[in-house]
PDB file of C-alpha atoms in Angstrom:
ATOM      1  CA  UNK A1075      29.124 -52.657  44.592  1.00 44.00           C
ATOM      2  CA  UNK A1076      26.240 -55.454  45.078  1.00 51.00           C
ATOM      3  CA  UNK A1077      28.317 -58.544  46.608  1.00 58.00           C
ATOM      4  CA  UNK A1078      28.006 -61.914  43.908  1.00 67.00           C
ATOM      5  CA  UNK A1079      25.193 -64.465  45.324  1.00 76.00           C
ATOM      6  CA  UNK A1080      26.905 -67.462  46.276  1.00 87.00           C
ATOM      7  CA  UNK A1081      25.378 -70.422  44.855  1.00 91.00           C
ATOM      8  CA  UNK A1082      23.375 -72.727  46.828  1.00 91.00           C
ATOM      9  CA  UNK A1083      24.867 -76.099  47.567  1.00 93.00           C
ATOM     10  CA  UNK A1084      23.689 -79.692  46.967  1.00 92.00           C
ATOM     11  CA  UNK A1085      22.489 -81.721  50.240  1.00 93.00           C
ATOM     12  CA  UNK A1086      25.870 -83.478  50.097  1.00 94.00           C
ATOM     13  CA  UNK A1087      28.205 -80.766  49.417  1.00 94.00           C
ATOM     14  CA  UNK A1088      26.304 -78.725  51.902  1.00 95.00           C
ATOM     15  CA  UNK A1089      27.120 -81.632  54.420  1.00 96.00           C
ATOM     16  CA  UNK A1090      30.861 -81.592  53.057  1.00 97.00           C
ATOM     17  CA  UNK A1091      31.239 -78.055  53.695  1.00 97.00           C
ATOM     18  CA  UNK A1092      30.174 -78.142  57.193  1.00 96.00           C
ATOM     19  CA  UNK A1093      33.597 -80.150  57.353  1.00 97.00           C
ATOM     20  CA  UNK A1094      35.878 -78.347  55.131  1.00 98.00           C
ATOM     21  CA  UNK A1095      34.952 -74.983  56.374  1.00 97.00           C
ATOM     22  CA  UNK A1096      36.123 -75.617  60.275  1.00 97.00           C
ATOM     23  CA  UNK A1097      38.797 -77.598  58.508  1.00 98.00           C
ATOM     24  CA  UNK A1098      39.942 -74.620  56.610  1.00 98.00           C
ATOM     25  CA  UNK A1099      39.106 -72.152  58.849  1.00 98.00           C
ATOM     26  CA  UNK A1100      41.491 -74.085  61.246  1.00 98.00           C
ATOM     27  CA  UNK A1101      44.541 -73.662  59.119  1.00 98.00           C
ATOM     28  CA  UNK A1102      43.980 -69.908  58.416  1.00 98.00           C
ATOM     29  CA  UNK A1103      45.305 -69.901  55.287  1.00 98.00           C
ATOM     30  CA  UNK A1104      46.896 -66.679  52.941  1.00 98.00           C
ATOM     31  CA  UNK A1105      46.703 -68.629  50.011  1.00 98.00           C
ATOM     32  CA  UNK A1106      43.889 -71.870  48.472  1.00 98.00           C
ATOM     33  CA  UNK A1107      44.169 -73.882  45.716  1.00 98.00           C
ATOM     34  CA  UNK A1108      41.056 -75.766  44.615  1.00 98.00           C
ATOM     35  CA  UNK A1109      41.882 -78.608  42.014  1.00 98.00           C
ATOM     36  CA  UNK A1110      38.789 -80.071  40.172  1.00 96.00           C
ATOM     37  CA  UNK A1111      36.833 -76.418  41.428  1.00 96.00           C
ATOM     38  CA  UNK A1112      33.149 -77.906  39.079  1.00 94.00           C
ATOM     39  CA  UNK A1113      30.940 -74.811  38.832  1.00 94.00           C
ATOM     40  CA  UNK A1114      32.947 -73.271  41.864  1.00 95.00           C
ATOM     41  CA  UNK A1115      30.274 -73.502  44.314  1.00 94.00           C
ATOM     42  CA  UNK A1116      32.858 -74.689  47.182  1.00 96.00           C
ATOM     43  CA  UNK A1117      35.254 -71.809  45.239  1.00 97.00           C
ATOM     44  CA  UNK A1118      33.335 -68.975  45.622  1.00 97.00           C
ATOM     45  CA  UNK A1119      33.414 -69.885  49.734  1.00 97.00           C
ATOM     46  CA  UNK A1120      36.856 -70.406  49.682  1.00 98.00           C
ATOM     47  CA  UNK A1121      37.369 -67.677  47.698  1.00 97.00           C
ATOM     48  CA  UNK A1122      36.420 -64.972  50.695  1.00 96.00           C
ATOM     49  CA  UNK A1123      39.181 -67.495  53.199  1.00 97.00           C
ATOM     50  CA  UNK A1124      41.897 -66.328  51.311  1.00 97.00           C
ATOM     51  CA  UNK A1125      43.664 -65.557  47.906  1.00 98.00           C
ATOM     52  CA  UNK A1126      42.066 -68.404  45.662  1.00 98.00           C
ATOM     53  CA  UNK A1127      42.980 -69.826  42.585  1.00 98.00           C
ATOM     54  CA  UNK A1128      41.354 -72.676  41.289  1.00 98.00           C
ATOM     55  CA  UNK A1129      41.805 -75.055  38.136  1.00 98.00           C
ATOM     56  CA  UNK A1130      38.819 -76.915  36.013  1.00 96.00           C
ATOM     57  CA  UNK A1131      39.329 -79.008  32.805  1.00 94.00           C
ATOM     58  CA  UNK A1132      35.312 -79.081  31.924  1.00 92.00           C
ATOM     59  CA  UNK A1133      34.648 -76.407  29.714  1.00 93.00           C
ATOM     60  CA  UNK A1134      31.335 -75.828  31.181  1.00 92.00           C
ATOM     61  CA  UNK A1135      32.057 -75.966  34.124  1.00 93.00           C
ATOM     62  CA  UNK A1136      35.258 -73.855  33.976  1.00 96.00           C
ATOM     63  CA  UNK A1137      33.014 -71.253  32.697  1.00 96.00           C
ATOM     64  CA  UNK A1138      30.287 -71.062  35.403  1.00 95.00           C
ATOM     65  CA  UNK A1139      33.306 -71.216  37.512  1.00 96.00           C
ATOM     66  CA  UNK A1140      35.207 -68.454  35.936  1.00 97.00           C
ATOM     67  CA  UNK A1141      31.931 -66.267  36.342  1.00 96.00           C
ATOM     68  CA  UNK A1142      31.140 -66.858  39.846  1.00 96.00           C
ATOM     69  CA  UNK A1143      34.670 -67.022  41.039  1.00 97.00           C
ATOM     70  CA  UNK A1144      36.423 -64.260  39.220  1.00 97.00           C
ATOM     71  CA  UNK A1145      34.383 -61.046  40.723  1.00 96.00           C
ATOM     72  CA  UNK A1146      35.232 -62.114  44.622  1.00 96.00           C
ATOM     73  CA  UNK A1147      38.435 -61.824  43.420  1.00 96.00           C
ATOM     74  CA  UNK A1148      39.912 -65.427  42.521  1.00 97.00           C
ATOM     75  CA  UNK A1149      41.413 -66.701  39.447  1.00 98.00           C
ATOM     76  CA  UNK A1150      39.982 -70.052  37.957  1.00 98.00           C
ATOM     77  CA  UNK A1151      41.950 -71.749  35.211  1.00 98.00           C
ATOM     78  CA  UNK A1152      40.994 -73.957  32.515  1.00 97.00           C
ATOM     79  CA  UNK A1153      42.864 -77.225  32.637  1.00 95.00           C
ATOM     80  CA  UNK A1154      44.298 -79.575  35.549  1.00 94.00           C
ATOM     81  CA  UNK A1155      46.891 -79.222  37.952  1.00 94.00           C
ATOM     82  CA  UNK A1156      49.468 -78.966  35.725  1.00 93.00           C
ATOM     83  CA  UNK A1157      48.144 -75.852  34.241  1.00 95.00           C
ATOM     84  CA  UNK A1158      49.355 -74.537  37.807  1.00 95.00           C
ATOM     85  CA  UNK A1159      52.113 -71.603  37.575  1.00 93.00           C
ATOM     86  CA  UNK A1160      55.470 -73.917  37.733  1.00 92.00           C
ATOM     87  CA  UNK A1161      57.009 -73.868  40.861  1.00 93.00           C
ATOM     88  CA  UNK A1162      54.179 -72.071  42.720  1.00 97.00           C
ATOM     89  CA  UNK A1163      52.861 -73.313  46.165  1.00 98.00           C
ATOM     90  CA  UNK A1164      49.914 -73.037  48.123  1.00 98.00           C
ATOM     91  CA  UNK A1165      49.278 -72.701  52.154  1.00 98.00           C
ATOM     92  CA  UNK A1166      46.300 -74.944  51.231  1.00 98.00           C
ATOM     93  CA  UNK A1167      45.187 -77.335  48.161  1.00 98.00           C
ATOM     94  CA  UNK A1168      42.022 -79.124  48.417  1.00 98.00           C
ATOM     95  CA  UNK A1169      40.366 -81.189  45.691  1.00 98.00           C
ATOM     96  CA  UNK A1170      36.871 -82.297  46.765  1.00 98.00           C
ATOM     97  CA  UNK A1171      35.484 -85.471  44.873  1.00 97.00           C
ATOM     98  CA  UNK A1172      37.895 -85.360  42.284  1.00 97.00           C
ATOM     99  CA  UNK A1173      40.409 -88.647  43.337  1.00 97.00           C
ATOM    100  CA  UNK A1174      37.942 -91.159  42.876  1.00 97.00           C
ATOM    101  CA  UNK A1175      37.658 -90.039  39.365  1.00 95.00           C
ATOM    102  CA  UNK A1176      41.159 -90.600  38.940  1.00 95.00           C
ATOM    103  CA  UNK A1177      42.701 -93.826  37.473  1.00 95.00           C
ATOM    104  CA  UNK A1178      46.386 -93.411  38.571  1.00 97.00           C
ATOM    105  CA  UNK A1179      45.417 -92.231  42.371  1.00 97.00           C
ATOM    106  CA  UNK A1180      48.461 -92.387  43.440  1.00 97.00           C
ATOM    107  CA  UNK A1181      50.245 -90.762  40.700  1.00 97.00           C
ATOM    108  CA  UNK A1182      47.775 -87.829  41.053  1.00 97.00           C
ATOM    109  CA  UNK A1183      48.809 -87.036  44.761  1.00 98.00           C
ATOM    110  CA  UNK A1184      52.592 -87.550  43.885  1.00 97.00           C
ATOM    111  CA  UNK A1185      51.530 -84.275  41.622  1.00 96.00           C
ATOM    112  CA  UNK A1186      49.495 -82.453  43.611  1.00 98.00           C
ATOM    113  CA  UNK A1187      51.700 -82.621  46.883  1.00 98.00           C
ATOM    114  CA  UNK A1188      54.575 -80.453  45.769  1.00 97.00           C
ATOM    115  CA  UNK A1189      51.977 -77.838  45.482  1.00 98.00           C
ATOM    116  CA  UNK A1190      51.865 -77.391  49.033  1.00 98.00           C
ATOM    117  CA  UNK A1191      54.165 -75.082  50.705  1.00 98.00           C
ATOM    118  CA  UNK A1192      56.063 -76.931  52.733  1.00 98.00           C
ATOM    119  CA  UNK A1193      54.340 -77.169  56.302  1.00 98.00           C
ATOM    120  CA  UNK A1194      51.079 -76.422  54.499  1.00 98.00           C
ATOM    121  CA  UNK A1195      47.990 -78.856  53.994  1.00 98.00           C
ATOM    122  CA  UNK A1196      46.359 -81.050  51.457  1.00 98.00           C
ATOM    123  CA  UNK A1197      42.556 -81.250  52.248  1.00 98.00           C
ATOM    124  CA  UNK A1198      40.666 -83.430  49.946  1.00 98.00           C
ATOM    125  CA  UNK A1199      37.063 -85.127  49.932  1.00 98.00           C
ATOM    126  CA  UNK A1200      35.844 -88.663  48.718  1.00 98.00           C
ATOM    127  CA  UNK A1201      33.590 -90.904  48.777  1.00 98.00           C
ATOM    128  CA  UNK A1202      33.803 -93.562  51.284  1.00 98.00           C
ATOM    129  CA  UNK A1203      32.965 -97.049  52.139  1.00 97.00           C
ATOM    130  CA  UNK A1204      34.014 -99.374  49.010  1.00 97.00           C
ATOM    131  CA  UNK A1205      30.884-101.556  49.261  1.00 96.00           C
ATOM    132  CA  UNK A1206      28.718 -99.171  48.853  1.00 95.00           C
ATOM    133  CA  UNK A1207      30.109 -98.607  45.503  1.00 96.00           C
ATOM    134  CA  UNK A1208      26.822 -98.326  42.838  1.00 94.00           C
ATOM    135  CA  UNK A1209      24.948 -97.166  40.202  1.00 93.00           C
ATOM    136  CA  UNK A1210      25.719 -93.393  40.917  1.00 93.00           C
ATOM    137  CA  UNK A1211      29.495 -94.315  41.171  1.00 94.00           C
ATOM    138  CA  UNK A1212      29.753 -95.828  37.702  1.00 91.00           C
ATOM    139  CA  UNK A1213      27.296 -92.865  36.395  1.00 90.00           C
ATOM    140  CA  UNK A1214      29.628 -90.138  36.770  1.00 91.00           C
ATOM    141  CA  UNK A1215      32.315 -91.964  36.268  1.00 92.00           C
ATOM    142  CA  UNK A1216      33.967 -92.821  39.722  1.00 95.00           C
ATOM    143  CA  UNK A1217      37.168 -95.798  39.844  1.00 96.00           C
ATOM    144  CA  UNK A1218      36.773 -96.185  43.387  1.00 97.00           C
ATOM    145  CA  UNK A1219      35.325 -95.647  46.937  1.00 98.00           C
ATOM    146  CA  UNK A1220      37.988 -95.173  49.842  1.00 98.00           C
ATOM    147  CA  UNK A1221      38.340 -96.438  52.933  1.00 97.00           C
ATOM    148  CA  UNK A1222      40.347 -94.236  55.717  1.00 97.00           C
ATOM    149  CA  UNK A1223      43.446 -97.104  55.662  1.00 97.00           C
ATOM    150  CA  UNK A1224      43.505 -97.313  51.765  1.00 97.00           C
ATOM    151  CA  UNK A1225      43.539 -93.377  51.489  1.00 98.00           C
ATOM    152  CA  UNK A1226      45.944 -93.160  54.479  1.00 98.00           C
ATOM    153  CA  UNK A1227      48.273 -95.394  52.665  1.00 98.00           C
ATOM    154  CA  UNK A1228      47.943 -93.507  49.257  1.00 98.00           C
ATOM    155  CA  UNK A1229      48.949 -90.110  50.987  1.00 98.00           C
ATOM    156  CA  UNK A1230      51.565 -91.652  53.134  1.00 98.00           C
ATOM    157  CA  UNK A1231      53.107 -93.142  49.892  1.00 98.00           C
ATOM    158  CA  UNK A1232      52.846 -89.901  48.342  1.00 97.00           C
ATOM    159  CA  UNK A1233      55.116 -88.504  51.367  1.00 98.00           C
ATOM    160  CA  UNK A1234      52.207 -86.435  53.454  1.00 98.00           C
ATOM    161  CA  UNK A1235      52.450 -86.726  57.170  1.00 98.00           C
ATOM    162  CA  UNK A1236      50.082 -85.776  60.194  1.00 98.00           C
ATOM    163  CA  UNK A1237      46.954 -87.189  58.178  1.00 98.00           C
ATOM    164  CA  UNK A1238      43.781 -86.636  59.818  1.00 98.00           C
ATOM    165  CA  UNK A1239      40.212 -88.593  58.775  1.00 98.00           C
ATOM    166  CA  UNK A1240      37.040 -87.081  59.034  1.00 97.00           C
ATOM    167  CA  UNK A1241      33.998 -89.082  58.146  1.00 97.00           C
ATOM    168  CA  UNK A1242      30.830 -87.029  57.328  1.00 97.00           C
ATOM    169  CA  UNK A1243      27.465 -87.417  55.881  1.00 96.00           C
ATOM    170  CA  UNK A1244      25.679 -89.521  59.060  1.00 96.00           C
ATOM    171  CA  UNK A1245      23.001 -90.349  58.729  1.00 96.00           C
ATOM    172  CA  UNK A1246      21.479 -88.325  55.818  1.00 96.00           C
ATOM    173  CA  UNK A1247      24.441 -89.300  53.355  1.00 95.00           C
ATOM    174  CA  UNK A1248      23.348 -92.864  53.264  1.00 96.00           C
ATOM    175  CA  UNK A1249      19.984 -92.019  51.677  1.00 95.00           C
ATOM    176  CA  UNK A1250      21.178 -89.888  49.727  1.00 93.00           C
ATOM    177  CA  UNK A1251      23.520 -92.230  48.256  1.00 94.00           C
ATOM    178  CA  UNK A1252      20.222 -94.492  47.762  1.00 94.00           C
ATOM    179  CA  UNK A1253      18.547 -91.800  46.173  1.00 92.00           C
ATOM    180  CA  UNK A1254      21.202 -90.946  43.866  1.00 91.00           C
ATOM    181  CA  UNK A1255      21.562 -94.945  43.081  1.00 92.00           C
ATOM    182  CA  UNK A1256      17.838 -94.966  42.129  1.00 90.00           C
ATOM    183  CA  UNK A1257      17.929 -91.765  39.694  1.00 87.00           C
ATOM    184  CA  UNK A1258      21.808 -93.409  38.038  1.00 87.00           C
ATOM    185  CA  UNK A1259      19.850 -96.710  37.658  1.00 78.00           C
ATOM    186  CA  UNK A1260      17.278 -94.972  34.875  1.00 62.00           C
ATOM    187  CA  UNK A1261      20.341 -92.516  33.469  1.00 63.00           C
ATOM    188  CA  UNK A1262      21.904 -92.628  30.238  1.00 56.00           C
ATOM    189  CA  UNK A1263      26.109 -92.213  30.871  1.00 54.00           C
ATOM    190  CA  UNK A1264      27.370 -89.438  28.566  1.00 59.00           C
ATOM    191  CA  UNK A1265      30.340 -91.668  27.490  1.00 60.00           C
ATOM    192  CA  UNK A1266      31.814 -95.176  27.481  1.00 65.00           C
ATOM    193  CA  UNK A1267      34.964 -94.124  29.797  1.00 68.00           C
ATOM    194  CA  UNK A1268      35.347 -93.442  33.182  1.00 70.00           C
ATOM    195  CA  UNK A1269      37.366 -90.036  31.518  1.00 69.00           C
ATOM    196  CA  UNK A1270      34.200 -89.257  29.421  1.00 67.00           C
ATOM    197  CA  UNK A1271      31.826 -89.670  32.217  1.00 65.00           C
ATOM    198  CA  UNK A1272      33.534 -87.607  34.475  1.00 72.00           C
ATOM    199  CA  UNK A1273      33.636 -84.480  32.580  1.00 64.00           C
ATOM    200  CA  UNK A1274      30.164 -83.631  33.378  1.00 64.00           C
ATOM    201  CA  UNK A1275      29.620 -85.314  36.654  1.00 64.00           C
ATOM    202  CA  UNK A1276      30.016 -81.718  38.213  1.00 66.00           C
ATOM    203  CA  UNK A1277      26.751 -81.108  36.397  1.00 66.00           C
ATOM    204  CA  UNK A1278      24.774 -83.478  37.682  1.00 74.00           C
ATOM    205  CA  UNK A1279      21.851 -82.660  39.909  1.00 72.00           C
ATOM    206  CA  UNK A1280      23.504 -79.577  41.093  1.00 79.00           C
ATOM    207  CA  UNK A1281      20.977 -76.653  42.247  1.00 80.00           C
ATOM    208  CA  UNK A1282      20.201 -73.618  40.845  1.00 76.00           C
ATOM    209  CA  UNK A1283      18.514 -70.717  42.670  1.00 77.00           C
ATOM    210  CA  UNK A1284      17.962 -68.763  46.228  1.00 79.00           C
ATOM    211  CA  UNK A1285      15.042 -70.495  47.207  1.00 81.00           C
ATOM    212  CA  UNK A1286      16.843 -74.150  46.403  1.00 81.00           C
ATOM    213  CA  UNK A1287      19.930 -73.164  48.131  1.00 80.00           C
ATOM    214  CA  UNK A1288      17.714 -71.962  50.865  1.00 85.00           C
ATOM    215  CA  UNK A1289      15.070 -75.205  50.856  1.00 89.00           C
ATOM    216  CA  UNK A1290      18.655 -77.134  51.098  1.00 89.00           C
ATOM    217  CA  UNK A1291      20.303 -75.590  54.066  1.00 87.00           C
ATOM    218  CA  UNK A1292      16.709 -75.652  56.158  1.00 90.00           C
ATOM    219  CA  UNK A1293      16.306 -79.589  55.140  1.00 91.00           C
ATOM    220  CA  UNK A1294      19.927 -80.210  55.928  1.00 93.00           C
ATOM    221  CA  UNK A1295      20.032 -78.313  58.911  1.00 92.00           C
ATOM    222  CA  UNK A1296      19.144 -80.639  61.383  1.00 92.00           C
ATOM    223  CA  UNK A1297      21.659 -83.257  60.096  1.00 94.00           C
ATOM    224  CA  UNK A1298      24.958 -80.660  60.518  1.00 92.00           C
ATOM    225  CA  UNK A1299      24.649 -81.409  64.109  1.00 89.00           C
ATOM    226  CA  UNK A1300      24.311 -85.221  64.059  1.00 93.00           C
ATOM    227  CA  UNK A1301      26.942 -86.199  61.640  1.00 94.00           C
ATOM    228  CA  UNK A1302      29.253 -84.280  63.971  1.00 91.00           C
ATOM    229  CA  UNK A1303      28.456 -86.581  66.444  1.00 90.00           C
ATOM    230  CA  UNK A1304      29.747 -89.486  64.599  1.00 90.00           C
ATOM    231  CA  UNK A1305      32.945 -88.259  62.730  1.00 90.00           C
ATOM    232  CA  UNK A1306      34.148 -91.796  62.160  1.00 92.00           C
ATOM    233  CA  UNK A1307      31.267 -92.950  59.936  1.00 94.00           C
ATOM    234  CA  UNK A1308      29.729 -91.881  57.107  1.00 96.00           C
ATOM    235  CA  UNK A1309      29.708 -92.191  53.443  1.00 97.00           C
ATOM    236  CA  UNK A1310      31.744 -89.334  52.357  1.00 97.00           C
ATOM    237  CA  UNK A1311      35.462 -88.800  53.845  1.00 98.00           C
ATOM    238  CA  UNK A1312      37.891 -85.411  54.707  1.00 98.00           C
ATOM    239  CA  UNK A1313      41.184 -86.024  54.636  1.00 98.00           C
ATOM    240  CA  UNK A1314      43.554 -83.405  56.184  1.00 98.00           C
ATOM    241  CA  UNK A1315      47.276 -84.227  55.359  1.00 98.00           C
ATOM    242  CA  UNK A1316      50.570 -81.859  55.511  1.00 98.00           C
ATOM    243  CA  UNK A1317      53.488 -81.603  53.521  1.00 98.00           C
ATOM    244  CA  UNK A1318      56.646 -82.157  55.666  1.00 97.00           C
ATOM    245  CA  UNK A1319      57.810 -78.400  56.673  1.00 92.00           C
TER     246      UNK A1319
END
């Protein structure tokens, strides 16, 4: 049986991964969740860490999900977390740029918490540095930028412990986030909420194709090695935070 082609990532996400997956990897888990999956790019490389399952409330995107995801063997569901099996819990959740769109922050981590098994891990994404908020942030539909205090404090409040910042995106993330300001600045928002905007901000700009996914890693390449060499800055933040066992 021909293995699924896993779709190429964007120059941030592919920056982002270079995190998550030694972050991941670390934990070994049995079982993921993914909250906020998008097309499932990040989901169909989880997906071959462990038994997956993964919810999306986009249509669209639930459906290039669901088709990308489902033959390696993961389940994607159409809705948010609490479309989740009650009372099921996962070694791992992760949600990767999905907080920020999120109006009641703290209210979403009180949910997605008991999710965890206890002992397990949370492991979300977002963007940092709250200055650098923009064009691009109020585009697709972002409420905030983090700093690692503020989302320290949210996931303490929610009752994680052992939490663990990981900046990434040096240097190359900063002009991306300029590029990404200029292209919002001459955009059209596809609705007047934050809620409205955010339903297709996994659609945005996102790459298509072998040769882009392979143009992508050989530009990014060079970059894996120097944001790892300055984990504490950077305008996109990993948090790592477990449930108490």
């Amino acid at each position: 049986m021909t293995t699924p082609q896993t779709p190429p990532l964007a120059p941030r996400a592919a920056l982002r991964w270079n995190v998550v997956s030694r972050v991941v990897s670390g934990l070994r888990p049995t079982t993921i969740l993914e909250l906020g999956c998008g097309q499932g790019a990040m989901g169909t490389r989880l997906a071959r860490m462990g038994t997956y399952l993964a919810a999306e409330p986009d249509d669209k995107s639930f459906e290039t999900a669901q088709a990308r995801i489902t033959p390696l063997g993961g389940t994607v569901i159409h809705g948010d977390h609490n479309k989740i099996p009650e009372g099921s819990t996962y070694d791992v959740v992760c949600a990767f740029e999905v907080l920020e769109h999120i109006a009641d922050d703290a209210a979403a981590l009180a949910g997605w918490l008991p999710l965890v098994k206890p002992g397990g891990h949370l492991v979300l994404s977002v963007p940092s540095e709250p200055h650098r908020f923009g064009p691009w942030d109020e585009l697709v539909g972002h409420y905030r930028r983090y700093d690692a205090a503020g989302l320290t404090a949210r996931l303490t409040e929610a009752g994680a412990v052992d939490i663990k910042m990981i900046h990434y995106g040096w240097p190359l993330g900063y002009l991306l986030d300029s590029v990404r300001d200029r292209l919002a600045g001459g955009k059209t928002a596809e609705g007047d909420t934050a809620e409205e905007r955010t339903s297709g901000s996994g659609r945005i700009l996102q790459p298509s194709g072998a040769a882009a996914g392979a143009a992508i890693k050989l530009a990014v390449s060079p970059f894996i090695g120097l944001q790892r060499m300055r984990t504490g800055k950077g305008p996109g933040l990993v948090a790592v935070a477990q449930r108490p066992a």
